C-alpha positions as a Python dict, from the first residue, in 0.01 Angstrom:
ca = {
    (1, 'M'): (0, 0, 0),
    (2, 'K'): (-161, 34, 312),
    (3, 'V'): (-132, 156, 648),
    (4, 'G'): (-336, 3, 964),
    (5, 'L'): (-301, 176, 1316),
    (6, 'L'): (-421, -8, 1592),
    (7, 'L'): (-531, 254, 1885),
    (8, 'D'): (-510, 164, 2233),
    (9, 'S'): (-845, 74, 2388),
    (10, 'G'): (-1012, 316, 2555),
    (11, 'V'): (-1124, 679, 2378),
    (12, 'V'): (-1043, 812, 2026),
    (13, 'E'): (-1019, 1108, 2072),
    (14, 'D'): (-836, 1108, 2411),
    (15, 'K'): (-660, 1458, 2374),
    (16, 'G'): (-372, 1185, 2431),
    (17, 'Y'): (-169, 893, 2279),
    (18, 'N'): (-467, 797, 2059),
    (19, 'E'): (-574, 1109, 1919),
    (20, 'Y'): (-206, 1197, 1837),
    (21, 'T'): (-72, 899, 1695),
    (22, 'L'): (-382, 839, 1467),
    (23, 'K'): (-330, 1262, 1363),
    (24, 'G'): (29, 1180, 1276),
    (25, 'A'): (-31, 803, 1102),
    (26, 'Q'): (-333, 932, 895),
    (27, 'S'): (-238, 1289, 764),
    (28, 'T'): (104, 1132, 675),
    (29, 'A'): (-27, 831, 475),
    (30, 'Q'): (-281, 1065, 308),
    (31, 'E'): (56, 1289, 210),
    (32, 'V'): (239, 1013, 82),
    (33, 'G'): (-18, 852, -82),
    (34, 'L'): (-85, 534, 104),
    (35, 'D'): (-450, 359, 225),
    (36, 'F'): (-504, 406, 598),
    (37, 'T'): (-738, 239, 830),
    (38, 'F'): (-750, 212, 1198),
    (39, 'V'): (-942, 26, 1479),
    (40, 'A'): (-1007, 110, 1854),
    (41, 'P'): (-1004, -244, 2087),
    (42, 'D'): (-1306, -224, 2320),
    (43, 'S'): (-1034, -370, 2596),
    (44, 'S'): (-666, -479, 2591),
    (45, 'S'): (-799, -863, 2575),
    (46, 'A'): (-873, -813, 2193),
    (47, 'Y'): (-529, -655, 2064),
    (48, 'E'): (-435, -953, 1884),
    (49, 'E'): (-747, -1002, 1728),
    (50, 'Y'): (-762, -663, 1612),
    (51, 'I'): (-385, -673, 1480),
    (52, 'E'): (-487, -949, 1271),
    (53, 'R'): (-792, -816, 1143),
    (54, 'L'): (-536, -519, 1032),
    (55, 'V'): (-356, -768, 846),
    (56, 'T'): (-646, -935, 707),
    (57, 'E'): (-774, -607, 545),
    (58, 'G'): (-455, -567, 374),
    (59, 'A'): (-224, -378, 567),
    (60, 'D'): (146, -379, 471),
    (61, 'L'): (257, -157, 773),
    (62, 'V'): (67, -197, 1117),
    (63, 'I'): (155, 60, 1379),
    (64, 'A'): (46, -4, 1754),
    (65, 'T'): (0, 297, 1994),
    (66, 'G'): (148, 236, 2354),
    (67, 'F'): (333, -56, 2551),
    (68, 'R'): (11, -252, 2628),
    (69, 'P'): (-2, -445, 2273),
    (70, 'G'): (348, -513, 2298),
    (71, 'E'): (292, -877, 2359),
    (72, 'A'): (59, -927, 2095),
    (73, 'I'): (236, -733, 1818),
    (74, 'A'): (529, -960, 1881),
    (75, 'R'): (304, -1313, 1832),
    (76, 'V'): (122, -1159, 1501),
    (77, 'A'): (454, -1015, 1355),
    (78, 'Q'): (623, -1357, 1379),
    (79, 'R'): (305, -1497, 1207),
    (80, 'H'): (333, -1243, 926),
    (81, 'P'): (706, -1196, 843),
    (82, 'D'): (627, -1034, 498),
    (83, 'I'): (419, -738, 682),
    (84, 'Q'): (572, -428, 871),
    (85, 'F'): (480, -315, 1249),
    (86, 'A'): (599, -55, 1448),
    (87, 'I'): (511, -10, 1796),
    (88, 'L'): (563, 301, 2002),
    (89, 'D'): (717, 283, 2359),
    (90, 'Y'): (769, -75, 2342),
    (91, 'A'): (1114, -232, 2281),
    (92, 'Y'): (1216, -630, 2265),
    (93, 'F'): (1488, -812, 2411),
    (94, 'P'): (1601, -1166, 2449),
    (95, 'G'): (1290, -1320, 2693),
    (96, 'I'): (1065, -1038, 2626),
    (97, 'G'): (920, -1079, 2253),
    (98, 'C'): (1163, -1351, 2195),
    (99, 'P'): (1357, -1654, 2313),
    (100, 'D'): (1610, -1589, 2573),
    (101, 'T'): (1830, -1763, 2355),
    (102, 'M'): (1880, -1507, 2102),
    (103, 'T'): (2120, -1228, 2101),
    (104, 'D'): (1887, -978, 1962),
    (105, 'C'): (1510, -1028, 1880),
    (106, 'Y'): (1545, -798, 1573),
    (107, 'T'): (1797, -957, 1401),
    (108, 'D'): (1789, -1326, 1530),
    (109, 'G'): (1493, -1344, 1722),
    (110, 'G'): (1227, -1353, 1468),
    (111, 'M'): (1152, -996, 1463),
    (112, 'S'): (1321, -849, 1149),
    (113, 'N'): (1005, -691, 1049),
    (114, 'V'): (948, -481, 1331),
    (115, 'T'): (1043, -133, 1455),
    (116, 'S'): (1023, -29, 1804),
    (117, 'L'): (965, 388, 1826),
    (118, 'M'): (1131, 477, 2155),
    (119, 'F'): (1176, 802, 2350),
    (120, 'A'): (1452, 978, 2517),
    (121, 'E'): (1255, 1042, 2840),
    (122, 'D'): (1546, 1193, 3016),
    (123, 'E'): (1592, 1495, 2763),
    (124, 'V'): (1273, 1637, 2796),
    (125, 'A'): (1256, 1613, 3157),
    (126, 'Y'): (1577, 1747, 3174),
    (127, 'L'): (1385, 2064, 3058),
    (128, 'A'): (1103, 1983, 3292),
    (129, 'G'): (1394, 2033, 3591),
    (130, 'V'): (1549, 2326, 3471),
    (131, 'L'): (1220, 2502, 3446),
    (132, 'A'): (1077, 2363, 3773),
    (133, 'A'): (1435, 2444, 3958),
    (134, 'C'): (1406, 2805, 3823),
    (135, 'M'): (1040, 2877, 3910),
    (136, 'S'): (1071, 2727, 4268),
    (137, 'E'): (1094, 2964, 4575),
    (138, 'S'): (1116, 2694, 4825),
    (139, 'D'): (1427, 2545, 4644),
    (140, 'T'): (1234, 2176, 4674),
    (141, 'V'): (1067, 1991, 4370),
    (142, 'A'): (939, 1683, 4347),
    (143, 'S'): (855, 1403, 4118),
    (144, 'V'): (548, 1115, 4152),
    (145, 'A'): (656, 843, 3926),
    (146, 'G'): (482, 512, 3800),
    (147, 'M'): (678, 187, 3872),
    (148, 'E'): (1051, 198, 3843),
    (149, 'V'): (1115, 83, 3490),
    (150, 'A'): (1361, 209, 3243),
    (151, 'P'): (1153, 478, 3074),
    (152, 'L'): (1036, 625, 3411),
    (153, 'I'): (1397, 609, 3544),
    (154, 'R'): (1511, 816, 3263),
    (155, 'F'): (1224, 1078, 3318),
    (156, 'V'): (1351, 1108, 3711),
    (157, 'T'): (1662, 1109, 3626),
    (158, 'G'): (1642, 1410, 3372),
    (159, 'F'): (1425, 1571, 3568),
    (160, 'Q'): (1653, 1576, 3910),
    (161, 'N'): (1955, 1652, 3690),
    (162, 'G'): (1805, 1946, 3514),
    (163, 'A'): (1710, 2090, 3852),
    (164, 'R'): (2051, 2031, 3979),
    (165, 'S'): (2195, 2208, 3691),
    (166, 'V'): (2003, 2541, 3788),
    (167, 'N'): (2078, 2507, 4180),
    (168, 'P'): (2289, 2266, 4277),
    (169, 'E'): (2117, 2282, 4618),
    (170, 'V'): (1794, 2220, 4530),
    (171, 'V'): (1608, 1916, 4716),
    (172, 'T'): (1465, 1677, 4461),
    (173, 'L'): (1225, 1436, 4586),
    (174, 'N'): (1084, 1151, 4408),
    (175, 'E'): (856, 853, 4476),
    (176, 'Y'): (796, 531, 4233),
    (177, 'I'): (448, 421, 4262),
    (178, 'P'): (382, 56, 4133),
    (179, 'D'): (49, 139, 3961),
    (180, 'F'): (-63, 405, 3682),
    (181, 'S'): (-411, 381, 3769),
    (182, 'D'): (-430, 524, 4143),
    (183, 'P'): (-471, 870, 4134),
    (184, 'A'): (-583, 842, 4517),
    (185, 'L'): (-234, 737, 4607),
    (186, 'G'): (-86, 981, 4375),
    (187, 'K'): (-248, 1261, 4543),
    (188, 'V'): (-149, 1145, 4888),
    (189, 'V'): (212, 1117, 4785),
    (190, 'A'): (184, 1459, 4630),
    (191, 'Q'): (45, 1615, 4921),
    (192, 'S'): (344, 1475, 5160),
    (193, 'F'): (553, 1619, 4893),
    (194, 'I'): (404, 1960, 4914),
    (195, 'N'): (396, 1918, 5293),
    (196, 'E'): (782, 1858, 5290),
    (197, 'G'): (808, 2216, 5073),
    (198, 'A'): (786, 2128, 4787),
    (199, 'D'): (640, 2415, 4514),
    (200, 'V'): (667, 2243, 4185),
    (201, 'L'): (564, 1866, 4098),
    (202, 'F'): (616, 1679, 3807),
    (203, 'A'): (391, 1389, 3760),
    (204, 'V'): (502, 1118, 3541),
    (205, 'A'): (237, 835, 3640),
    (206, 'G'): (-13, 833, 3420),
    (207, 'N'): (-354, 807, 3591),
    (208, 'T'): (-202, 794, 3923),
    (209, 'G'): (6, 1116, 3828),
    (210, 'N'): (-345, 1276, 3759),
    (211, 'G'): (-380, 1293, 4138),
    (212, 'A'): (-61, 1446, 4215),
    (213, 'L'): (-170, 1729, 3955),
    (214, 'L'): (-494, 1763, 4175),
    (215, 'A'): (-307, 1795, 4441),
    (216, 'A'): (-111, 2090, 4318),
    (217, 'Q'): (-415, 2255, 4184),
    (218, 'E'): (-582, 2205, 4540),
    (219, 'A'): (-266, 2357, 4730),
    (220, 'G'): (-191, 2612, 4486),
    (221, 'V'): (149, 2495, 4383),
    (222, 'M'): (292, 2457, 3995),
    (223, 'A'): (283, 2139, 3822),
    (224, 'I'): (415, 1969, 3492),
    (225, 'G'): (276, 1740, 3312),
    (226, 'V'): (358, 1467, 3102),
    (227, 'D'): (325, 1261, 2745),
    (228, 'V'): (102, 1495, 2600),
    (229, 'D'): (18, 1866, 2669),
    (230, 'Q'): (-207, 1821, 2978),
    (231, 'Y'): (-353, 2154, 2960),
    (232, 'H'): (-556, 1993, 2699),
    (233, 'S'): (-603, 1638, 2851),
    (234, 'Y'): (-661, 1759, 3203),
    (235, 'P'): (-792, 2081, 3194),
    (236, 'E'): (-913, 2085, 3586),
    (237, 'V'): (-522, 2193, 3657),
    (238, 'R'): (-469, 2432, 3403),
    (239, 'S'): (-444, 2720, 3660),
    (240, 'V'): (-115, 2552, 3775),
    (241, 'L'): (39, 2374, 3505),
    (242, 'L'): (361, 2530, 3383),
    (243, 'T'): (363, 2282, 3085),
    (244, 'S'): (414, 1910, 2979),
    (245, 'A'): (692, 1698, 2929),
    (246, 'M'): (554, 1550, 2561),
    (247, 'K'): (645, 1292, 2365),
    (248, 'N'): (552, 1387, 2050),
    (249, 'V'): (356, 1036, 1912),
    (250, 'D'): (204, 1212, 1630),
    (251, 'V'): (593, 1304, 1482),
    (252, 'A'): (684, 926, 1540),
    (253, 'A'): (411, 785, 1370),
    (254, 'A'): (455, 1016, 1084),
    (255, 'A'): (830, 950, 1051),
    (256, 'A'): (733, 530, 1051),
    (257, 'V'): (498, 603, 785),
    (258, 'R'): (678, 849, 573),
    (259, 'D'): (1005, 591, 599),
    (260, 'F'): (787, 284, 551),
    (261, 'A'): (672, 460, 204),
    (262, 'A'): (1064, 527, 80),
    (263, 'G'): (1133, 175, 186),
    (264, 'Q'): (1348, 278, 440),
    (265, 'L'): (1185, 179, 748),
    (266, 'T'): (1428, -50, 962),
    (267, 'P'): (1420, -313, 1207),
    (268, 'G'): (1522, -258, 1566),
    (269, 'I'): (1501, 49, 1817),
    (270, 'R'): (1450, 433, 1678),
    (271, 'T'): (1491, 690, 1949),
    (272, 'L'): (1290, 985, 1910),
    (273, 'T'): (1471, 1305, 2077),
    (274, 'I'): (1476, 1655, 2133),
    (275, 'A'): (1713, 1696, 1795),
    (276, 'N'): (1507, 1495, 1560),
    (277, 'G'): (1154, 1690, 1732),
    (278, 'G'): (1026, 1345, 1900),
    (279, 'L'): (1035, 1499, 2266),
    (280, 'S'): (922, 1871, 2361),
    (281, 'L'): (789, 2073, 2607),
    (282, 'A'): (439, 2195, 2556),
    (283, 'P'): (347, 2606, 2538),
    (284, 'Y'): (321, 2731, 2841),
    (285, 'H'): (-24, 2818, 2809),
    (286, 'E'): (-169, 3039, 3106),
    (287, 'W'): (208, 3058, 3218),
    (288, 'E'): (341, 3228, 2929),
    (289, 'G'): (326, 3571, 3061),
    (290, 'K'): (412, 3439, 3429),
    (291, 'I'): (749, 3261, 3344),
    (292, 'P'): (1053, 3509, 3385),
    (293, 'A'): (1250, 3551, 3066),
    (294, 'E'): (1552, 3424, 3255),
    (295, 'C'): (1362, 3105, 3314),
    (296, 'K'): (1268, 3062, 2989),
    (297, 'T'): (1621, 3144, 2840),
    (298, 'A'): (1763, 2891, 3069),
    (299, 'V'): (1527, 2601, 2907),
    (300, 'E'): (1623, 2715, 2559),
    (301, 'E'): (1989, 2670, 2657),
    (302, 'A'): (1956, 2335, 2809),
    (303, 'K'): (1767, 2243, 2462),
    (304, 'A'): (2056, 2358, 2280),
    (305, 'A'): (2318, 2176, 2498),
    (306, 'I'): (2121, 1839, 2526),
    (307, 'K'): (2111, 1880, 2148),
    (308, 'N'): (2468, 1913, 2088),
    (309, 'D'): (2544, 1657, 2400),
    (310, 'P'): (2259, 1423, 2514),
    (311, 'S'): (2461, 1279, 2799),
    (312, 'I'): (2438, 1605, 3022),
    (313, 'T'): (2096, 1431, 3130),
    (314, 'G'): (2285, 1198, 3316),
    (315, 'A'): (2096, 919, 3229),
    (316, 'K'): (2263, 799, 2895),
    (317, 'P'): (2474, 452, 2917),
}
């Protein structure tokens, strides 16, 4: 059997989603004795073509990196019901991937061969909020978020509630920006929050968020990255980066490959959590010796509490 991986358009060794998804999928395929191949599209317009190429080359499982190939995966999956598909960070609902007359895309909408690998963003954001409030000297923390959609709302809700769990009086600022590719605007928003007294910034807005991290670096205030360990992906801001709220896409991809090999990859939404290793804070790196022991303990206690009762983040239904 063969696993085919569709990377997102861009650089393969991006110290982000592409690199870590490739690492998790490829190493696990080798571990369980499956053939493996991957493709890296030149642009987002080529997703469908490249997915079809993987199918033509004999892939029995196709994994897609990130939410952008979501619509292409839906179309190709419905044309090839005997092939299994998995996609990171994209879920299908009536009207999104299947007709709005369906009850469930995965059971009666023609997508019974698709697994969506989703993340409980609120859980790792809660830990980020705990750390932010514990480290803040101004009792004001802020998040610069991308568009106001469910995953970003979970990030912001978890962050704010985590901060309040440490300091009920903490001021939590936030702005949603409907663009993941505007670092200049992200920087402007972050600067306004810094002027309002925020001394810890949580950037959850892709490249727009990188602008917020740069504002933090220039102002000398603390920051927290997102999705991957931004100590590696954005080294220019290392001096102010406490940690990053990571989606462990390597773990997600590895689990999908392992379950496929065992005949246990089922259709529907699979949620990656702190408890199953799908989410974590990155190492503290240069801040390892600067973060007080009580703050590290608070994070560890919050992690244990979330494992025991994920609803404490305030973002659970």
